[in-house]
GROMACS .gro file of C-alpha atoms in nm:
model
  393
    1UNK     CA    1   6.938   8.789   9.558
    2UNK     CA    2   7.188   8.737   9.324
    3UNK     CA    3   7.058   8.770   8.887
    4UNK     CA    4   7.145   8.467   8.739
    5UNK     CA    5   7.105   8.427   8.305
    6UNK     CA    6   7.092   8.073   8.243
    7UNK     CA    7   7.218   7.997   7.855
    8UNK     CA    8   7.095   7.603   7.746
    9UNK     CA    9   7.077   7.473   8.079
   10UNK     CA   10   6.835   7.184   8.134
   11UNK     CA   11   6.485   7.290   8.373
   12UNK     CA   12   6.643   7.054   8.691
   13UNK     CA   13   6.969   7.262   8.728
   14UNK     CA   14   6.762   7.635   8.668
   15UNK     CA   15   6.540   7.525   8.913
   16UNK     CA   16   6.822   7.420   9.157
   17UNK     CA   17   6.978   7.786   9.090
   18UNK     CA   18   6.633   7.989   9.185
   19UNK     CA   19   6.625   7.783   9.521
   20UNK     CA   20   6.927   7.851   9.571
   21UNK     CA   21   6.892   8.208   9.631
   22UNK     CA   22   6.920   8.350   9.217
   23UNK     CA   23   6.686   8.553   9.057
   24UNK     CA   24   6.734   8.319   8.700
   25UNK     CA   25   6.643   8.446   8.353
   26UNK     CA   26   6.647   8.071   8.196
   27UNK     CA   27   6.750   8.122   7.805
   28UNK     CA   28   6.760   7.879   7.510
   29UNK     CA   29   7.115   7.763   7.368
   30UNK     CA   30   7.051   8.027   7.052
   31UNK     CA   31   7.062   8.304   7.282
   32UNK     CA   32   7.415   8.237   7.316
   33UNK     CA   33   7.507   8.302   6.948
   34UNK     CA   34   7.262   8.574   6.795
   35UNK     CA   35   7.377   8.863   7.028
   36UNK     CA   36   7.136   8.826   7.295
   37UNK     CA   37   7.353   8.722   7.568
   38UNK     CA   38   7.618   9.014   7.498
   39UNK     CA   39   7.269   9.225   7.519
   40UNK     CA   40   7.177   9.142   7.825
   41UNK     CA   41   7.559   9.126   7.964
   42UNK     CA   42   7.537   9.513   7.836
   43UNK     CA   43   7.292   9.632   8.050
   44UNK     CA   44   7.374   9.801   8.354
   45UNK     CA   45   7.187   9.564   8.518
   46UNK     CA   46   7.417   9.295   8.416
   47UNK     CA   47   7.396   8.911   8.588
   48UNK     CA   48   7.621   8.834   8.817
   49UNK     CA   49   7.626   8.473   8.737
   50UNK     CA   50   7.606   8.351   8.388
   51UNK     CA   51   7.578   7.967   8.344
   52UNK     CA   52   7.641   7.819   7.993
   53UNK     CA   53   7.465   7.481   7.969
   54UNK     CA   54   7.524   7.135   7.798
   55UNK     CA   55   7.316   7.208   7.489
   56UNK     CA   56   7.533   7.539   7.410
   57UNK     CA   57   7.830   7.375   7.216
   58UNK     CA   58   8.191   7.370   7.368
   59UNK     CA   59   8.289   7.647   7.132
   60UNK     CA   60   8.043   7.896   7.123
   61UNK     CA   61   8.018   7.840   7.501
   62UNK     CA   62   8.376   7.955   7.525
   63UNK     CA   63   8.392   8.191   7.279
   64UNK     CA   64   8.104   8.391   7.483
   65UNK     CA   65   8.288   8.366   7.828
   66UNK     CA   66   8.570   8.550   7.624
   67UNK     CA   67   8.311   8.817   7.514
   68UNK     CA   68   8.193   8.860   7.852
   69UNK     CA   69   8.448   8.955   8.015
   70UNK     CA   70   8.467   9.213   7.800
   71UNK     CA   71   8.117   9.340   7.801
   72UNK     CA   72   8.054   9.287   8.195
   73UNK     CA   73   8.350   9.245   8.403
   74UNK     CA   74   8.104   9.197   8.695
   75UNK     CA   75   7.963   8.897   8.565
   76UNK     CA   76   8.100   8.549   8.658
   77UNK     CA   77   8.077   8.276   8.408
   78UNK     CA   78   7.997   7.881   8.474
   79UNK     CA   79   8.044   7.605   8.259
   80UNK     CA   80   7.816   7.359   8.327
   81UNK     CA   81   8.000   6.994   8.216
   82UNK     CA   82   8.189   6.693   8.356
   83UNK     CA   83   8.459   6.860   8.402
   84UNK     CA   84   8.842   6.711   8.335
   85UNK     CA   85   9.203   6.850   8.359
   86UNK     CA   86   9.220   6.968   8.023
   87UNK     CA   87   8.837   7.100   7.970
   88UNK     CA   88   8.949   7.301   8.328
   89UNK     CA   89   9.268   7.448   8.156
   90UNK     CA   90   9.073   7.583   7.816
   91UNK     CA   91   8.827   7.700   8.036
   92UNK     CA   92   8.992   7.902   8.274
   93UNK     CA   93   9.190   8.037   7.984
   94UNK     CA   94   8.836   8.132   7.785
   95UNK     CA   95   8.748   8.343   8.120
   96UNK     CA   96   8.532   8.109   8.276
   97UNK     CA   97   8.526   8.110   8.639
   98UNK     CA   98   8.406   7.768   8.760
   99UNK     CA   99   8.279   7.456   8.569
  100UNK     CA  100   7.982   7.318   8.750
  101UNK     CA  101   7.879   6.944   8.754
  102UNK     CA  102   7.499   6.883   8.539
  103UNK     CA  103   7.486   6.672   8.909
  104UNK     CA  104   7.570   6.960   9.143
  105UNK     CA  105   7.387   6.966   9.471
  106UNK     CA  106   7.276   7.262   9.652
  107UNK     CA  107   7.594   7.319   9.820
  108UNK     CA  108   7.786   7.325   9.553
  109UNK     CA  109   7.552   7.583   9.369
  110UNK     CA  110   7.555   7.782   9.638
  111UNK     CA  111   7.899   7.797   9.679
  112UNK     CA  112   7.899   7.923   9.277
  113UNK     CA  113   7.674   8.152   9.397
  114UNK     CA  114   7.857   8.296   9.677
  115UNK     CA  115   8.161   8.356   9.467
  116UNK     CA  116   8.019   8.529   9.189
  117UNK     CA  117   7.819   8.754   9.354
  118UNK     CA  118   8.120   8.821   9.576
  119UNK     CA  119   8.336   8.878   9.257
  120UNK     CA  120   8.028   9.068   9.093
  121UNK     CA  121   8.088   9.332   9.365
  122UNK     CA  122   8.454   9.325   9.367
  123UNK     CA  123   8.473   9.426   9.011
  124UNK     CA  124   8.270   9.718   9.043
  125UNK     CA  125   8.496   9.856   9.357
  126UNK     CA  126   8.787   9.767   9.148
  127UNK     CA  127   9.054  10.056   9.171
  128UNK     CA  128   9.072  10.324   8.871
  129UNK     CA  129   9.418  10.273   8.710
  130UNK     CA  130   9.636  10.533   8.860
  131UNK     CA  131   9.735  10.783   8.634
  132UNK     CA  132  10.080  10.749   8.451
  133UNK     CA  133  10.349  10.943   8.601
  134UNK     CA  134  10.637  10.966   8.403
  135UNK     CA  135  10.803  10.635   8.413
  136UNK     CA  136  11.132  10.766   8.660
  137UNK     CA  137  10.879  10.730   8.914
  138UNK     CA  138  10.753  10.358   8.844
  139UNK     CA  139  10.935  10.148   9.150
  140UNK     CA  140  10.944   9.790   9.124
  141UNK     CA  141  11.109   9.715   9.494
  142UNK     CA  142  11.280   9.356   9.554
  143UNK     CA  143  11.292   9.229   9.884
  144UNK     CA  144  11.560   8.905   9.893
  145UNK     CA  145  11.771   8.773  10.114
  146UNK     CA  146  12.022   8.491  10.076
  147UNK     CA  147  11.887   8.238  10.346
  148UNK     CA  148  11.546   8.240  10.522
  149UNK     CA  149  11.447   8.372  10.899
  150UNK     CA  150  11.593   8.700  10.861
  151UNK     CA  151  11.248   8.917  10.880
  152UNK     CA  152  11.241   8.992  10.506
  153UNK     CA  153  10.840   8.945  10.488
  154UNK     CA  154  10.850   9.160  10.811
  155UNK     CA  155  11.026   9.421  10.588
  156UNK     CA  156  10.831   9.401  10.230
  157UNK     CA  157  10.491   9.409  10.424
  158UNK     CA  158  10.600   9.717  10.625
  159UNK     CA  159  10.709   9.883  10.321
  160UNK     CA  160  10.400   9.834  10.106
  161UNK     CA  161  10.215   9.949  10.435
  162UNK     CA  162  10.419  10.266  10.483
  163UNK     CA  163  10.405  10.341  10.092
  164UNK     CA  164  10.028  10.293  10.087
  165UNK     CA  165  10.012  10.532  10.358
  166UNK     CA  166  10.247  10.804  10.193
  167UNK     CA  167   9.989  10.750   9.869
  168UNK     CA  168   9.658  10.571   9.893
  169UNK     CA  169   9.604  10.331   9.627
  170UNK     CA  170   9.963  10.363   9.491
  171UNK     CA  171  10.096  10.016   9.625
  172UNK     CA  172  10.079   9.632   9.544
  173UNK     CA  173  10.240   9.422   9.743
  174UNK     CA  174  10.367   9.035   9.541
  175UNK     CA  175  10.410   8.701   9.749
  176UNK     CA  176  10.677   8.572   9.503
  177UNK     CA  177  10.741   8.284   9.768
  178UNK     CA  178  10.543   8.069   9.495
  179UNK     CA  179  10.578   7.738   9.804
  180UNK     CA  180  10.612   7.935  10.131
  181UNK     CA  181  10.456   8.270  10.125
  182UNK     CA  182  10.300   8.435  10.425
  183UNK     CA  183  10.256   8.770  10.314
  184UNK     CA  184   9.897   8.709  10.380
  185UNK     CA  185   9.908   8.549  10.726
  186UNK     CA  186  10.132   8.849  10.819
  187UNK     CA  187   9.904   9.107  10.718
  188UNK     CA  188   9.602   8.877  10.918
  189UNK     CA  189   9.445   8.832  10.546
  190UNK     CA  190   9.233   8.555  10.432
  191UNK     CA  191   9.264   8.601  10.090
  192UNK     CA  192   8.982   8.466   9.836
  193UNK     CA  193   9.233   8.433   9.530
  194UNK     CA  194   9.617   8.354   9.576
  195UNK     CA  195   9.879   8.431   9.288
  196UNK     CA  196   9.790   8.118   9.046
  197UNK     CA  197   9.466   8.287   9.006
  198UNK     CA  198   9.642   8.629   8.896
  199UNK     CA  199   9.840   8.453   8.649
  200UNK     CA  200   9.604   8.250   8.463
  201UNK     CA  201   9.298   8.314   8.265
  202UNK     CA  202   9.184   8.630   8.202
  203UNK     CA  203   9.333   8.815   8.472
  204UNK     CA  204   9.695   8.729   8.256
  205UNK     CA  205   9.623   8.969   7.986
  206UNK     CA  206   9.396   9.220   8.060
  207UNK     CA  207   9.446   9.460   8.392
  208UNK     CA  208   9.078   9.562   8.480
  209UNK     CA  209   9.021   9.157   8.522
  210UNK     CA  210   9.408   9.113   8.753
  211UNK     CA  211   9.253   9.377   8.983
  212UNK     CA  212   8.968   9.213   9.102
  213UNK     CA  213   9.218   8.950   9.222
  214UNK     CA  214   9.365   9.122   9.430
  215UNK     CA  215   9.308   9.145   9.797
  216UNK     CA  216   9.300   9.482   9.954
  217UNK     CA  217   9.443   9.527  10.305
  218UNK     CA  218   9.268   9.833  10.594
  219UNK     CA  219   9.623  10.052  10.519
  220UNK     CA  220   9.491  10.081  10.143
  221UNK     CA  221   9.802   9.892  10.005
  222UNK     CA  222   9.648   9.576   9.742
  223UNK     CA  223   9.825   9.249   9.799
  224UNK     CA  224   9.905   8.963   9.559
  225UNK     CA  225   9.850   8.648   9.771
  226UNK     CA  226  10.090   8.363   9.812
  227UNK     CA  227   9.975   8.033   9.703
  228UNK     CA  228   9.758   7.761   9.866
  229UNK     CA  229   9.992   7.488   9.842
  230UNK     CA  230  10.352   7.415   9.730
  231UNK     CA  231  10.180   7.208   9.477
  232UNK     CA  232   9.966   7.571   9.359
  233UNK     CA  233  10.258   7.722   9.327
  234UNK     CA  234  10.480   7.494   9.141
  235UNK     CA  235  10.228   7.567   8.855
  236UNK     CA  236  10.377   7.951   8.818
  237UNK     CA  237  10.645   7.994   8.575
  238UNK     CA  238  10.919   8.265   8.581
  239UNK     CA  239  10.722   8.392   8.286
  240UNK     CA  240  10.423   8.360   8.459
  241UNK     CA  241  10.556   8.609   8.698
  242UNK     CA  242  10.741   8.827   8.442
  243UNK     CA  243  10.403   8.920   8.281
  244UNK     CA  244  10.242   9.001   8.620
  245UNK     CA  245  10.473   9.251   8.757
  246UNK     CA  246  10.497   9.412   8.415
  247UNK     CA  247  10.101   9.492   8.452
  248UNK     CA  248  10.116   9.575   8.781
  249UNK     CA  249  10.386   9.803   8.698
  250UNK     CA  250  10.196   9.999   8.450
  251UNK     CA  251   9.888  10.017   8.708
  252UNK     CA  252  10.043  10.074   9.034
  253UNK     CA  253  10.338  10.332   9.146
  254UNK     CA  254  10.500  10.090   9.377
  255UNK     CA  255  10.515   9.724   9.362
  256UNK     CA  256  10.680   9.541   9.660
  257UNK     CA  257  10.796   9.225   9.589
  258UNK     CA  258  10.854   8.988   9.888
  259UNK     CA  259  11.025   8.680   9.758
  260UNK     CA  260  11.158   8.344   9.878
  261UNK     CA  261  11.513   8.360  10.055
  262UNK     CA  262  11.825   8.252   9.804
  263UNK     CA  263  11.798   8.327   9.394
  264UNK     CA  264  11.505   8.143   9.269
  265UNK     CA  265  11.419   8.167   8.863
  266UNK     CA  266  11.141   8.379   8.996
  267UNK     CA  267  11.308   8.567   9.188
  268UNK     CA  268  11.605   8.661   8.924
  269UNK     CA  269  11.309   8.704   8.698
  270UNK     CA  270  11.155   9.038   8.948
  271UNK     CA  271  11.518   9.147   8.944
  272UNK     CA  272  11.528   9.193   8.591
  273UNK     CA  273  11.276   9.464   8.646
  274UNK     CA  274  11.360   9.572   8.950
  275UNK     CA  275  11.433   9.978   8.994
  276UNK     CA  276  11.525   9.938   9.400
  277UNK     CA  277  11.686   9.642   9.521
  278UNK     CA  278  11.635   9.529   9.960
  279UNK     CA  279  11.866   9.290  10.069
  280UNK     CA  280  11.830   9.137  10.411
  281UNK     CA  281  12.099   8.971  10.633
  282UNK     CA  282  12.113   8.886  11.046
  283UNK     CA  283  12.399   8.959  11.248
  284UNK     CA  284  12.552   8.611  11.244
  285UNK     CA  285  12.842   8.475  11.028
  286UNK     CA  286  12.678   8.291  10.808
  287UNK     CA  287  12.453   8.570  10.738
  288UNK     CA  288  12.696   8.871  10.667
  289UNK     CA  289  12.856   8.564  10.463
  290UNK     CA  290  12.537   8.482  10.309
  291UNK     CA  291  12.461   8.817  10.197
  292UNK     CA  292  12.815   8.928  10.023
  293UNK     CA  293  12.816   8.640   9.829
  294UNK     CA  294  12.464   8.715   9.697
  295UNK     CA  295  12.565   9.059   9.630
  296UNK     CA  296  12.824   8.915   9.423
  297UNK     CA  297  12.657   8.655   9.223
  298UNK     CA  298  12.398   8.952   9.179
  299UNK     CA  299  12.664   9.185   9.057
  300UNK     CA  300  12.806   8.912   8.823
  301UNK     CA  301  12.442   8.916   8.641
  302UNK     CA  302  12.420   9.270   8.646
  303UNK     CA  303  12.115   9.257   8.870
  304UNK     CA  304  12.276   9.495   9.109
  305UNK     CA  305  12.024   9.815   9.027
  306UNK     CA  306  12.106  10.151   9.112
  307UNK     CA  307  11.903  10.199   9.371
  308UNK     CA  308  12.042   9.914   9.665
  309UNK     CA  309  11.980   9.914  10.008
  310UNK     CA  310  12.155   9.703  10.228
  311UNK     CA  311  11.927   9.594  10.558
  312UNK     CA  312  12.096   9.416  10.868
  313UNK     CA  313  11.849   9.257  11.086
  314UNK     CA  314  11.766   9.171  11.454
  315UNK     CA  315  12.160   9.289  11.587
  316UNK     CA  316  12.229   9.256  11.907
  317UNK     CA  317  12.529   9.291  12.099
  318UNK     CA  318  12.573   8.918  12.204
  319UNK     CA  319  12.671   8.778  11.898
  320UNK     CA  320  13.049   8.881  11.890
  321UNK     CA  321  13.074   9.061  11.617
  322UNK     CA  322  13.122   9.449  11.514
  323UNK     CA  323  12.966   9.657  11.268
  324UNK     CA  324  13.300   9.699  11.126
  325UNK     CA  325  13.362   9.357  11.092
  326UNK     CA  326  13.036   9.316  10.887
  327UNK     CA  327  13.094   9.612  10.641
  328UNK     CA  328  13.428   9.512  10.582
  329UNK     CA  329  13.298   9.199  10.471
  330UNK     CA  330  12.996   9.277  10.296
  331UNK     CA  331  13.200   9.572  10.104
  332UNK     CA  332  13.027   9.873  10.196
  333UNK     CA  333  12.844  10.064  10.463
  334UNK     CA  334  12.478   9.911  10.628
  335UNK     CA  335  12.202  10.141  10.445
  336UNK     CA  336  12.005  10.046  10.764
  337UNK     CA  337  12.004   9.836  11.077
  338UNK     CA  338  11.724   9.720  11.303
  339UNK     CA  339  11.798   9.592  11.661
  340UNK     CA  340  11.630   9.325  11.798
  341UNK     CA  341  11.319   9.385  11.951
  342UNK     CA  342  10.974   9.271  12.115
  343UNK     CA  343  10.762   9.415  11.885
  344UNK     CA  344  10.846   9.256  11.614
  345UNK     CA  345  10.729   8.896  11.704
  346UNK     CA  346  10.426   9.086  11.857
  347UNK     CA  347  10.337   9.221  11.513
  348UNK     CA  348  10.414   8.904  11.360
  349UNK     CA  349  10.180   8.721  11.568
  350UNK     CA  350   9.920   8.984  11.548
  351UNK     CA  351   9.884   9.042  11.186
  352UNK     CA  352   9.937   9.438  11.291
  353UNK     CA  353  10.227   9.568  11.067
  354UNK     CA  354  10.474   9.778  11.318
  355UNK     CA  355  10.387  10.085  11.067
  356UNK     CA  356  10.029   9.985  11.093
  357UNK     CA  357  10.037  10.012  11.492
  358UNK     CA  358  10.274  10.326  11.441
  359UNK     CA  359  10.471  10.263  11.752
  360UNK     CA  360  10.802  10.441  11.847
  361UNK     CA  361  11.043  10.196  11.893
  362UNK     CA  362  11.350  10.148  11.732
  363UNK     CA  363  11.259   9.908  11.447
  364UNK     CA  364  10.927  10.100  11.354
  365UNK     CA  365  11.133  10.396  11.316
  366UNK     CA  366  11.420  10.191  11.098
  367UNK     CA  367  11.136  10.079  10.880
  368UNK     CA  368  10.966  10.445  10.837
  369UNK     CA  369  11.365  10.546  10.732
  370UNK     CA  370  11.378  10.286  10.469
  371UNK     CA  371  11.033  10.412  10.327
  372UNK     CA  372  11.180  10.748  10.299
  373UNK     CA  373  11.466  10.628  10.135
  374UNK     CA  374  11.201  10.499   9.826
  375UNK     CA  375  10.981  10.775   9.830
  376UNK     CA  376  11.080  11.077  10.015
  377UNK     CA  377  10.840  11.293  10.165
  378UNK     CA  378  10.737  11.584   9.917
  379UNK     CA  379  10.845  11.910  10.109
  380UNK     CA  380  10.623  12.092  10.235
  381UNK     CA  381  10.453  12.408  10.044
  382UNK     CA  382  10.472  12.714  10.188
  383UNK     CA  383  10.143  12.931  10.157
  384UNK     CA  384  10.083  13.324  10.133
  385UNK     CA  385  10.002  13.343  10.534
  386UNK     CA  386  10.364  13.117  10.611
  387UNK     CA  387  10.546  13.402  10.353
  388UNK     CA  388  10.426  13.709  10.544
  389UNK     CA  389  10.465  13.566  10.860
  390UNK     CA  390  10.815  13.522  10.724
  391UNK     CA  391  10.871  13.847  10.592
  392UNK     CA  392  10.705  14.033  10.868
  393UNK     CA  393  10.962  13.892  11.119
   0.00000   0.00000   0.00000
């Protein structure tokens, strides 16, 4: 049963909430201005739902759901009101989390329900911050690609799989495909929050809040989901996205950032902060083509960053052309190059990253190389038994 604390909101609705499954602590509108709310938010015992009424003005009623997300990040707030496109927008900014109709039925109160006691208990397995390292070891890693159908999702979910694995809880990986992302659909996720969430409201400014929007995938890596709709994601600015990867840059080690194919605002926007640059092209000549020019436009901007590594994808030896032919015109030598193979559509179609399955063919191997080439394997440590042994020889 889910503790609901009910702030100026009318006997009908408080009633609806306690047969609806909450355990409701009905208050008077005062309550929400002489400190008693913030008391009760305090306790350890905190609601997980707290529902600010009619009779609590606009306000105050905001100015609270600010406060409480201070006091008890584990408690979801509700605005009970009419609601409109602008009364939504303050809202959302204020911290609350859903504005309820004075006319909701059950289902819809149950579905408020739901979601903040599933929040509720997100926020109290949130992550610890990971502990600073000094900032060398920060990687912000862009995966582009100058045309689509290449395998560049394949790539940046393999890579925040293989990192997560090298360093539990180090890794975030971004769907910066604001329209087309399927970073969730290739890591068989059903996400409950998709990136408009992480960049609006509370979870813009303040990182213990961003966390608990974001999903967590069975490899341990945390995933920023791509939108709901083209429409959803039309709504996230390039600075929008700027301010997200700079928080999830001070939280996480990694961030993988799987974006959509050519050089979106967004996308220029991650390469800005970028510290390791992927850049995916296929075996055909409009993708070697594809991917010089893009290296050149990026080298123009000076978005080029040290760290580059160039990925040629699905080859096979049908095509007609030679891996000479493609260096020469992309400028330099292949970093890496995966063949075409059968697992990969079976992992796509599956859900089951090829680093998840840990197979041994030729393209999980590529993919474990390319992890190494971010973040090498420490060496290992030699202990007093390994010395003697060594000595005694």
């Amino acid at each position: 049963m889910s503790r609901v604390l009910t702030i100026g909101v009318d006997d009908d609705l408080a009633a609806a909430f306690r047969a609806n499954g909450g355990a409701v602590l009905a208050l008077g509108p005062a309550a929400a201005t002489d400190g008693t709310a913030l008391g009760l938010l305090g306790d350890a015992d905190a609601p997980a739902l707290l529902a600010l009424g009619a009779e609590v003005p606009l306000p105050a009623a905001l100015a609270l759901a600010g406060q409480a997300e201070v006091v008890s990040s584990g408690t979801s707030v509700v605005l009970v009101a009419f609601a409109d496109p602008d009364l939504w927008k303050e809202a959302m900014r204020a911290g609350v989390r859903d504005v309820l109709s004075p006319h909701a039925d059950a289902t819809e109160i149950q579905a408020v329900l739901a979601r903040a006691t599933g929040l509720a208990e997100a926020r109290r397995s949130a992550p610890a911050p990971v502990g600073t390292p000094p900032a060398p070891s920060r990687r912000v890693v862009v995966v582009a690609s100058p045309k689509g159908g290449v395998g560049k999702t394949t790539v940046a979910t393999n890579l925040a799989v293989g990192l997560a694995a090298a360093e539990p809880g180090s890794t975030v990986l971004v769907d910066l495909d604001v329209q087309f992302g399927d970073v969730a659909g290739a890591l068989a996720l059903v996400p409950q929050y998709t990136l408009p969430d992480a960049v609006l409201g509370a979870a813009s400014n303040d990182p213990l809040v961003l966390k608990t929007y974001l999903g967590r995938h069975r490899s341990g890596s945390y995933v920023v989901a791509g939108s709901d709709s083209p429409v959803a994601g039309d709504g996230v600015s390039p600075a929008d996205v700027g301010r997200l990867l700079d928080m999830l840059g001070r939280e996480f080690r990694y961030v993988v950032v799987d974006t959509a194919p050519g050089l979106t605002d967004h996308t220029l926007t991650a390469l800005e902060r970028a510290t390791d640059l992927v850049l995916i092209g296929s075996m055909d000549v409009p993708g070697v083509r594809g991917l010089r020019k893009e290296l050149d436009v990026l080298g123009q901007l000076g978005l080029v960053p040290a760290r580059r590594h160039l990925v040629l994808n699905g080859t096979d030896s049908s095509g007609g052309l030679e891996m000479e032919d493609v260096e020469r015109t992309v400028g330099g030598p292949l970093d890496l190059v995966l063949p075409r193979h059968k697992a990969v559509p079976l992992s796509t179609n599956t859900g089951v990253p090829l680093l998840e399955a840990g197979g041994k063919d030729p393209v999980t191997r590529g993919l474990r190389t390319l992890v190494d080439r971010i973040a090498p394997p420490a060496a290992p440590v030699r202990g007093r038994r390994a010395r003697r042994r060594a000595g005694a020889r």
